[in-house]
PDB file of C-alpha atoms in Angstrom:
ATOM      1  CA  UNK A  29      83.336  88.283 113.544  1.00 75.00           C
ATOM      2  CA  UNK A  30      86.573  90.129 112.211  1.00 83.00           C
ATOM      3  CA  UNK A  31      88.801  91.943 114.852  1.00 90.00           C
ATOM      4  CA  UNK A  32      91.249  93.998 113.982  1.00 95.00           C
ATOM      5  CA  UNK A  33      93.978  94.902 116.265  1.00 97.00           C
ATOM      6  CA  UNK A  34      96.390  98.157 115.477  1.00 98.00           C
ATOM      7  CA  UNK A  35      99.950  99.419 116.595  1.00 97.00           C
ATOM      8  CA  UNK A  36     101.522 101.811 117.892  1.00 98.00           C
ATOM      9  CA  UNK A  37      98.587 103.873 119.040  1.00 97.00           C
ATOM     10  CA  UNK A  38     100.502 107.043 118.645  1.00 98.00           C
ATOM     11  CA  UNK A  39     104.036 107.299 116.229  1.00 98.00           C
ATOM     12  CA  UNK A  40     105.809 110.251 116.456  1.00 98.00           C
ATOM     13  CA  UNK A  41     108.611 110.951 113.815  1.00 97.00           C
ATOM     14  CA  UNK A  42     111.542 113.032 112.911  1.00 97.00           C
ATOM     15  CA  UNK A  43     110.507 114.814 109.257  1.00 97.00           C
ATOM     16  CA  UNK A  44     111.902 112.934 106.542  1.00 97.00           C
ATOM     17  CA  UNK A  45     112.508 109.649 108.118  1.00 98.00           C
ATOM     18  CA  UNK A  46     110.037 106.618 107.711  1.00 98.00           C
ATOM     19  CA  UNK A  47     106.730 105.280 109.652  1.00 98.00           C
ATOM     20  CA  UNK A  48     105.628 101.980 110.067  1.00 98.00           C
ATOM     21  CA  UNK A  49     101.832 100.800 111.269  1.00 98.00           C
ATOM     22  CA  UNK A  50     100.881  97.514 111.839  1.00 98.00           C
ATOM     23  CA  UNK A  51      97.437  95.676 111.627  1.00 98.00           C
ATOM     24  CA  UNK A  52      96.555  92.292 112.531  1.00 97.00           C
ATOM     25  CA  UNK A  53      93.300  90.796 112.087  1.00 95.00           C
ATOM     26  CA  UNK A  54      91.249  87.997 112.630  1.00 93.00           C
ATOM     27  CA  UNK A  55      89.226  86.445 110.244  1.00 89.00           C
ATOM     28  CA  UNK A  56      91.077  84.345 107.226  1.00 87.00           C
ATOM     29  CA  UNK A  57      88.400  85.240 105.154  1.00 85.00           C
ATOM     30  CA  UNK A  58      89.018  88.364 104.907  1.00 87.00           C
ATOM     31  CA  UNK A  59      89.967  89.449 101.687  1.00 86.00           C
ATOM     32  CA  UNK A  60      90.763  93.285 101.205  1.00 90.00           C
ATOM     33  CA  UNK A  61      92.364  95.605 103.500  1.00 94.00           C
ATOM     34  CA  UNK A  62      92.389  99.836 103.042  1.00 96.00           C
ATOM     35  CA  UNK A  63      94.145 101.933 104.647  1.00 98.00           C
ATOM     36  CA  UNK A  64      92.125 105.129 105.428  1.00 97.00           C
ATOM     37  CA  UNK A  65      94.200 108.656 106.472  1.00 97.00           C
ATOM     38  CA  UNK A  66      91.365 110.991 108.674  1.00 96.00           C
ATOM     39  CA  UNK A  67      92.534 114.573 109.211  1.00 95.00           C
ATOM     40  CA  UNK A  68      90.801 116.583 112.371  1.00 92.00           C
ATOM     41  CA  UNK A  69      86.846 116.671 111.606  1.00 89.00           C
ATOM     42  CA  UNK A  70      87.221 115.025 108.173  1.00 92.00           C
ATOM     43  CA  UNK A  71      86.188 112.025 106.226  1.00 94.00           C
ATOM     44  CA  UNK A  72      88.315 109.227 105.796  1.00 95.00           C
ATOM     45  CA  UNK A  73      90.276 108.962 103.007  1.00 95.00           C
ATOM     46  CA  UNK A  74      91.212 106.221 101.101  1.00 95.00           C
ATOM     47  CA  UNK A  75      95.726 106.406 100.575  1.00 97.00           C
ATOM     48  CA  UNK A  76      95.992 102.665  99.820  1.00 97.00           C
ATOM     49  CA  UNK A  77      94.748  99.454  99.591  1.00 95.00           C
ATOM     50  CA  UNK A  78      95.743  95.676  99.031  1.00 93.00           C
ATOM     51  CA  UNK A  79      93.517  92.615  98.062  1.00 88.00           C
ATOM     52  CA  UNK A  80      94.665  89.108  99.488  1.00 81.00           C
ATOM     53  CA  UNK A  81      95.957  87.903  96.742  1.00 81.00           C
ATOM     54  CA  UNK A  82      98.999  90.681  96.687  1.00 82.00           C
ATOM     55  CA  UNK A  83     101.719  90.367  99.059  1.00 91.00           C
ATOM     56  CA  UNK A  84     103.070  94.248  98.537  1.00 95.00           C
ATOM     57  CA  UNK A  85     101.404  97.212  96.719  1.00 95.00           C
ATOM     58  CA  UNK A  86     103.259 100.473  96.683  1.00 96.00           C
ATOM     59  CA  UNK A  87     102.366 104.283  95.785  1.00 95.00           C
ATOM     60  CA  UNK A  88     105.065 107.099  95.431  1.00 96.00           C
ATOM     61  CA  UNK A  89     106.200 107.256  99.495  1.00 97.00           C
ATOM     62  CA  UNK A  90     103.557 105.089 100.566  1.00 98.00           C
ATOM     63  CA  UNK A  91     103.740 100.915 100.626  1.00 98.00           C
ATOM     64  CA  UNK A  92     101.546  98.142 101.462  1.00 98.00           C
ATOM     65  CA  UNK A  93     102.493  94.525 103.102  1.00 97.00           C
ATOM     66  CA  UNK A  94     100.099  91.708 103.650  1.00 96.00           C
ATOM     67  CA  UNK A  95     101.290  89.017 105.358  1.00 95.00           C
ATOM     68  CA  UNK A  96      98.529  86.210 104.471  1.00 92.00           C
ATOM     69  CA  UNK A  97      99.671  83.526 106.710  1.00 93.00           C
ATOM     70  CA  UNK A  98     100.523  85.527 109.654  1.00 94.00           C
ATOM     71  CA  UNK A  99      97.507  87.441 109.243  1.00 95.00           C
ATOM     72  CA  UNK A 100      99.087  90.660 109.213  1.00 95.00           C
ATOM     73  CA  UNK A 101      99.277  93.911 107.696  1.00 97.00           C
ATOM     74  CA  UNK A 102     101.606  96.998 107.172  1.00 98.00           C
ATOM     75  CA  UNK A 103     101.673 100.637 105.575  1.00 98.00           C
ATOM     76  CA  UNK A 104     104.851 101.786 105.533  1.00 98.00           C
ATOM     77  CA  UNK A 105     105.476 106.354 104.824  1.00 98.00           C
ATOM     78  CA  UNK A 106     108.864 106.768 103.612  1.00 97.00           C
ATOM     79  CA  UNK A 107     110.325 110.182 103.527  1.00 98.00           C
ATOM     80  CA  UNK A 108     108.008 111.571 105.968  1.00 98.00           C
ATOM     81  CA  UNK A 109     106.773 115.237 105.546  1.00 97.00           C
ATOM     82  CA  UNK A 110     104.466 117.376 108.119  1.00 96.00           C
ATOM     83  CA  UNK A 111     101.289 117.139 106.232  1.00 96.00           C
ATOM     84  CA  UNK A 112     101.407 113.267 106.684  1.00 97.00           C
ATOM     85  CA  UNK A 113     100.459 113.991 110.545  1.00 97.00           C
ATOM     86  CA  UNK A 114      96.856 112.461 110.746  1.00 97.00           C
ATOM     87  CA  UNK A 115      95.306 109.644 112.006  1.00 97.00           C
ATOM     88  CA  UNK A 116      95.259 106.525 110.495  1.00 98.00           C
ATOM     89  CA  UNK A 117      93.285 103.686 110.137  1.00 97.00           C
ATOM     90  CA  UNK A 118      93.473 100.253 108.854  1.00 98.00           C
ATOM     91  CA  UNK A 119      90.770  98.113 107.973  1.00 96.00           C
ATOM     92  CA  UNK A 120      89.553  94.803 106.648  1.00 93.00           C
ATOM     93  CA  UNK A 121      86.406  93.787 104.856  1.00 88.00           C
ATOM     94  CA  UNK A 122      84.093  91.339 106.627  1.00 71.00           C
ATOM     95  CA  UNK A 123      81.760  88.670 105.531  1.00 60.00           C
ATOM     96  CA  UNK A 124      78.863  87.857 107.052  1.00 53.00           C
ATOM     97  CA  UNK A 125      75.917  89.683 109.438  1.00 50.00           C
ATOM     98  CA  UNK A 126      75.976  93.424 107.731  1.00 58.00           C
ATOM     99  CA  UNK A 127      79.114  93.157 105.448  1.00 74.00           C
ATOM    100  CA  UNK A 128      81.513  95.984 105.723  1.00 84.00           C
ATOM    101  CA  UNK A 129      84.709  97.330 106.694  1.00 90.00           C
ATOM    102  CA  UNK A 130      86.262  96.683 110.233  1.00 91.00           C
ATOM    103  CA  UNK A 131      88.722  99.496 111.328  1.00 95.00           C
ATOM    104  CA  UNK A 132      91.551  99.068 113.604  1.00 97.00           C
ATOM    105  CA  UNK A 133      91.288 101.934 116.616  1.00 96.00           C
ATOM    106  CA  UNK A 134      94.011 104.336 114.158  1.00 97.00           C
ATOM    107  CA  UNK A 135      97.410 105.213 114.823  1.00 98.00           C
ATOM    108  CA  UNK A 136      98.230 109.363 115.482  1.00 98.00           C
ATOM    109  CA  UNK A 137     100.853 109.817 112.977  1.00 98.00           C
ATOM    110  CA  UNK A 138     103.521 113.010 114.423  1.00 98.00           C
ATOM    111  CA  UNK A 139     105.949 114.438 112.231  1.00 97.00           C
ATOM    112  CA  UNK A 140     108.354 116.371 113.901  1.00 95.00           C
ATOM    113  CA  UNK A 141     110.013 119.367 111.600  1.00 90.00           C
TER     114      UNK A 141
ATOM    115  CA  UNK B   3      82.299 117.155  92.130  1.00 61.00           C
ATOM    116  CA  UNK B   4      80.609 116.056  95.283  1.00 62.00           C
ATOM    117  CA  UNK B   5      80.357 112.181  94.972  1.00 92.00           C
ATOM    118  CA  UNK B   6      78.842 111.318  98.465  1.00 96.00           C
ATOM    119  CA  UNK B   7      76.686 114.271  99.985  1.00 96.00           C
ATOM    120  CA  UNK B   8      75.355 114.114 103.971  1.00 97.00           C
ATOM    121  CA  UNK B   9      72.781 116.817 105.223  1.00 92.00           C
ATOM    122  CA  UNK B  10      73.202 118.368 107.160  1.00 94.00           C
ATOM    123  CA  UNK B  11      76.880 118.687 108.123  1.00 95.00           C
ATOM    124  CA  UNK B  12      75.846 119.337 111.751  1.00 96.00           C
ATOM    125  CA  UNK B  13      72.591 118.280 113.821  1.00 97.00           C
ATOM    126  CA  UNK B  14      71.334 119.365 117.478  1.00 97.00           C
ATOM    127  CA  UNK B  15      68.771 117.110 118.854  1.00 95.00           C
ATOM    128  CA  UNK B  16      66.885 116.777 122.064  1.00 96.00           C
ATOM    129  CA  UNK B  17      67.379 113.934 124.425  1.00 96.00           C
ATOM    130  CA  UNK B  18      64.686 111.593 122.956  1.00 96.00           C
ATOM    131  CA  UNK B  19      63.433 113.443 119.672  1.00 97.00           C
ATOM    132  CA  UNK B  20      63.507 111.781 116.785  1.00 96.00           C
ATOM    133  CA  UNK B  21      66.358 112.431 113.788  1.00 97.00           C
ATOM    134  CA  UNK B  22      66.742 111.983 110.460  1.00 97.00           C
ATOM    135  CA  UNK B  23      70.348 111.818 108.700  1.00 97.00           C
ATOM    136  CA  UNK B  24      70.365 111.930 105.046  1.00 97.00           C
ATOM    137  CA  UNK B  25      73.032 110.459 102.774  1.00 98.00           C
ATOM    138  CA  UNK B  26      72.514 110.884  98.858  1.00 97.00           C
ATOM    139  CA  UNK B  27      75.101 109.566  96.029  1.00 97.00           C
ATOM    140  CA  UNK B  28      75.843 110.295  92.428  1.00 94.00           C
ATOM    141  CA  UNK B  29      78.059 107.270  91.437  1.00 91.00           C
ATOM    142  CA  UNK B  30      75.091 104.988  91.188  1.00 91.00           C
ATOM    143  CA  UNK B  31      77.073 102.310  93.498  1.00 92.00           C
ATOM    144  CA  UNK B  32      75.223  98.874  94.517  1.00 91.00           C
ATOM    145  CA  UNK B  33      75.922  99.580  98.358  1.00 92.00           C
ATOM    146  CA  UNK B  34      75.445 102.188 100.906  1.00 94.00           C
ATOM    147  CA  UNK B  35      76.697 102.113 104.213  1.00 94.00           C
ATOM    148  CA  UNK B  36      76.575 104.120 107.741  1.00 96.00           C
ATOM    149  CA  UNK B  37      79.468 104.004 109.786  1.00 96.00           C
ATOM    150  CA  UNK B  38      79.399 105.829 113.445  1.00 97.00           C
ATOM    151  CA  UNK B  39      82.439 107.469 114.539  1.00 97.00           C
ATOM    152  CA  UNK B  40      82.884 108.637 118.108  1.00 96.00           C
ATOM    153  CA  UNK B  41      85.117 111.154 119.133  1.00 93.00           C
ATOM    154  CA  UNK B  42      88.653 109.321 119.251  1.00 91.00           C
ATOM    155  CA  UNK B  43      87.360 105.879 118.082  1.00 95.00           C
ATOM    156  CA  UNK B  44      87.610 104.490 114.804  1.00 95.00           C
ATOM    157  CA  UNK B  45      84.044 104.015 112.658  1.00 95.00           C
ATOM    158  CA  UNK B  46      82.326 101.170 113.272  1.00 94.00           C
ATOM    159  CA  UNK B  47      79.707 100.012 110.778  1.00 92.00           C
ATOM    160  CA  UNK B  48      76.073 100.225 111.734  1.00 94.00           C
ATOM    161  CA  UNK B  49      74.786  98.540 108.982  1.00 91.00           C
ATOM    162  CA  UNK B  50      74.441  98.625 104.807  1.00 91.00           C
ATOM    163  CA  UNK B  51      71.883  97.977 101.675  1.00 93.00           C
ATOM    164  CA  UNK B  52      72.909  95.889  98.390  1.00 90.00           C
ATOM    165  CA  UNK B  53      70.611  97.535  96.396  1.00 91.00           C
ATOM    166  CA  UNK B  54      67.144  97.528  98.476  1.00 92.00           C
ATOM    167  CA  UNK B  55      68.513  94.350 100.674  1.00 91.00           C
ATOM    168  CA  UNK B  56      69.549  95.354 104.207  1.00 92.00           C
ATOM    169  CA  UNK B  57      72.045  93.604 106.199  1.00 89.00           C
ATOM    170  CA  UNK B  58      72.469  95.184 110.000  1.00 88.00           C
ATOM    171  CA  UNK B  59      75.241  94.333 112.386  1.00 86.00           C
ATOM    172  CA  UNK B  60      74.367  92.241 114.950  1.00 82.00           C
ATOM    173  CA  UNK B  61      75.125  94.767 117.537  1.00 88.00           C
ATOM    174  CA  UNK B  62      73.544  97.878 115.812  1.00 93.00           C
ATOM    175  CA  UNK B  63      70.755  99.061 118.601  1.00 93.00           C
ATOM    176  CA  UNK B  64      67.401  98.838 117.554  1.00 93.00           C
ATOM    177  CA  UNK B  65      66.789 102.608 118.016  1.00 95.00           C
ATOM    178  CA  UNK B  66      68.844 102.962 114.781  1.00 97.00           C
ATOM    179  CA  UNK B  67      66.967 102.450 111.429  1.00 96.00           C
ATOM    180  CA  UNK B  68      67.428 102.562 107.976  1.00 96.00           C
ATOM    181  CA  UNK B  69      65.624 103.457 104.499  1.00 96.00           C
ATOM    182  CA  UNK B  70      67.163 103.319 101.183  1.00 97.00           C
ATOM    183  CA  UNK B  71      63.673 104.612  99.084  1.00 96.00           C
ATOM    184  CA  UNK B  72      66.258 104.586  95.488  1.00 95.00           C
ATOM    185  CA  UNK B  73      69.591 103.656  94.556  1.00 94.00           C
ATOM    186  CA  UNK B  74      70.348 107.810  95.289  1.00 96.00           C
ATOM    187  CA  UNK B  75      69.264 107.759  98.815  1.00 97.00           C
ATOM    188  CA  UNK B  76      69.982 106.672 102.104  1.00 97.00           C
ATOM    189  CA  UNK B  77      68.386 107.824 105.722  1.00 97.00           C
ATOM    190  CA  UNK B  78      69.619 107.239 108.787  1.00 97.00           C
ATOM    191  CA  UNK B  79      66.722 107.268 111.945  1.00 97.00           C
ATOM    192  CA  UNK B  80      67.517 107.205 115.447  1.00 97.00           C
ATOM    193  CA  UNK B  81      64.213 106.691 117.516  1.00 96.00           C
ATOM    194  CA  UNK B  82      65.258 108.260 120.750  1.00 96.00           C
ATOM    195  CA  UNK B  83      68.639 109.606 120.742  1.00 97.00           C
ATOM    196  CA  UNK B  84      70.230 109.277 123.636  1.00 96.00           C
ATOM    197  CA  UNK B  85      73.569 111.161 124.842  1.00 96.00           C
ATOM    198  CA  UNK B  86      75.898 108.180 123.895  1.00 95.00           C
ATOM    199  CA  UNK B  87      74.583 108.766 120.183  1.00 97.00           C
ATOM    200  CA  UNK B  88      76.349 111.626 120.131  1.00 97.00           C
ATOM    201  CA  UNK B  89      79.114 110.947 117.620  1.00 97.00           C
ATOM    202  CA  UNK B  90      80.292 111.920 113.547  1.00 97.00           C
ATOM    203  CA  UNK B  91      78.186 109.085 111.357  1.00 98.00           C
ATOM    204  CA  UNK B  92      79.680 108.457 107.929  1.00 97.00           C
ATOM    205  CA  UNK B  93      77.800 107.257 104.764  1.00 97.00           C
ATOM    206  CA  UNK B  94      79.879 105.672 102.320  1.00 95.00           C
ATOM    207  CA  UNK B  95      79.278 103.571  98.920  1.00 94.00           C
ATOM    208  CA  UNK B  96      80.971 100.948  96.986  1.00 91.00           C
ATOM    209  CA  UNK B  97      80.200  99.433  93.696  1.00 86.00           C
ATOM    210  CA  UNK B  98      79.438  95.766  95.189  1.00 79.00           C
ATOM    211  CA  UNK B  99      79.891  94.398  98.483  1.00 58.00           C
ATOM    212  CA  UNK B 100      82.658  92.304  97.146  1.00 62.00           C
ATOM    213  CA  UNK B 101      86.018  93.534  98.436  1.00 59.00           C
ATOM    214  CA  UNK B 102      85.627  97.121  96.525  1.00 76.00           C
ATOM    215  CA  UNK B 103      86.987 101.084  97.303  1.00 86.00           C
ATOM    216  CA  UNK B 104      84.620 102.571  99.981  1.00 91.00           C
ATOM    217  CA  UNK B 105      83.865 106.223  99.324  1.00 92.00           C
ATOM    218  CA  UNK B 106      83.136 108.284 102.355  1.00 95.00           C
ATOM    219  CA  UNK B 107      80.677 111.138 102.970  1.00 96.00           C
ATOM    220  CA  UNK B 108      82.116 114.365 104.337  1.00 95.00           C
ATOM    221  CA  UNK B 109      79.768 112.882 107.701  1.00 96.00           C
ATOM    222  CA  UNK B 110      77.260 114.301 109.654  1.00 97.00           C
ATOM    223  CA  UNK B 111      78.197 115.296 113.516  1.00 97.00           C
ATOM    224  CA  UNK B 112      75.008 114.401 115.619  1.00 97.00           C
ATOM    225  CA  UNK B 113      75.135 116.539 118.943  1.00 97.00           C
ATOM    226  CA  UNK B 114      72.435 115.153 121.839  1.00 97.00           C
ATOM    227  CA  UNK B 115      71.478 117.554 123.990  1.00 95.00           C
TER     228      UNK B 115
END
């Protein structure tokens, strides 16, 4: 099955300057990847997502890298501002047994004013 | 507009007694999923339908069950909760089960007593 591994577990940050989380997964099948931002007691929500056969996707502060090869994946905040502190998950879509997303454990995203 | 409703929002059950969580959707999507979410962890899929076919994860318990009685509905059964079902579960929907958006229900947070 798909495994998803995700870094740094926490990422704390100046306001203004950039983040970086990185995903890795598993499975070469895998063909789409979200990225889901969860806010204390909320549902996941969806801020971007890239489909294997995109190397980069990018919205307003937010950008997307899929490394294909290297099986790797990053989402990249510039321009950081306080409401960006969340947690954040990436993800990858599965084949195979009940097919469905496979988070990574989330990053807890700190902007510091 | 509410796209993905879950009732309740909050549940109290007994050690044991039966409960149903209830997931209903107005986008008319293909696929319905449940995710559990445990405090700190990221979701992990339990299982989904395509339509009325249902797919379950190979490690889903077999105290959890599913119906999907239309394309509106989905219920979520746990036989005898114990206190490690305890957790936020998460109904969500997508068009197809090909590499398409997941929408997420607000969640329901199961409390075992």
């Amino acid at each position: 099955g798909e495994n998803v591994e995700q870094h740094p577990s926490t990422l704390s940050v100046q306001e203004g300057d950039s983040a970086v989380i990185k995903c890795t997964y598993s499975d070469s099948a895998s063909n789409y990847f979200p990225w889901y931002k969860q806010e204390l007691g909320k549902r996941p929500q969806l801020i971007i997502d890239i489909r294997s056969n995109v190397g980069e996707k990018k919205d307003q502060r937010i950008a997307v890298t899929l490394n294909k090869t290297a099986k790797h994946f990053s989402l990249h905040i510039t321009e950081t501002q306080p409401e960006d502190s969340a947690v954040y998950f990436c993800a990858a879509f599965k084949r195979g047994g009940a097919d469905g997303l496979t988070f990574g454990k989330g990053t807890h995203l700190i902007i510091q004013p | 507009d509410a796209m993905v409703i879950q009732n309740p929002r909050y549940q109290v059950t007994q050690f044991g007694k039966p409960v149903t969580l209830s997931c209903s959707q107005t986008l008319n999507h293909n696929v319905m999923y449940w995710y559990q979410q445990k405090s700190s962890q990221a979701p992990k899929l339990l299982f989904h339908y395509y339509d009325k076919d249902f797919n379950n994860e190979a490690d889903t318990p077999d105290n959890f069950q599913s119906r999907r009685p239309n394309t509106s509905f989905c219920f979520l059964d746990i036989r005898s909760p114990g206190l490690g079902d305890a957790a936020m579960y998460l109904c969500a929907t997508s068009i197809g089960d090909r590499s398409d958006e997941q929408f997420f229900g607000p969640g329901t947070r199961l409390t075992v007593l």
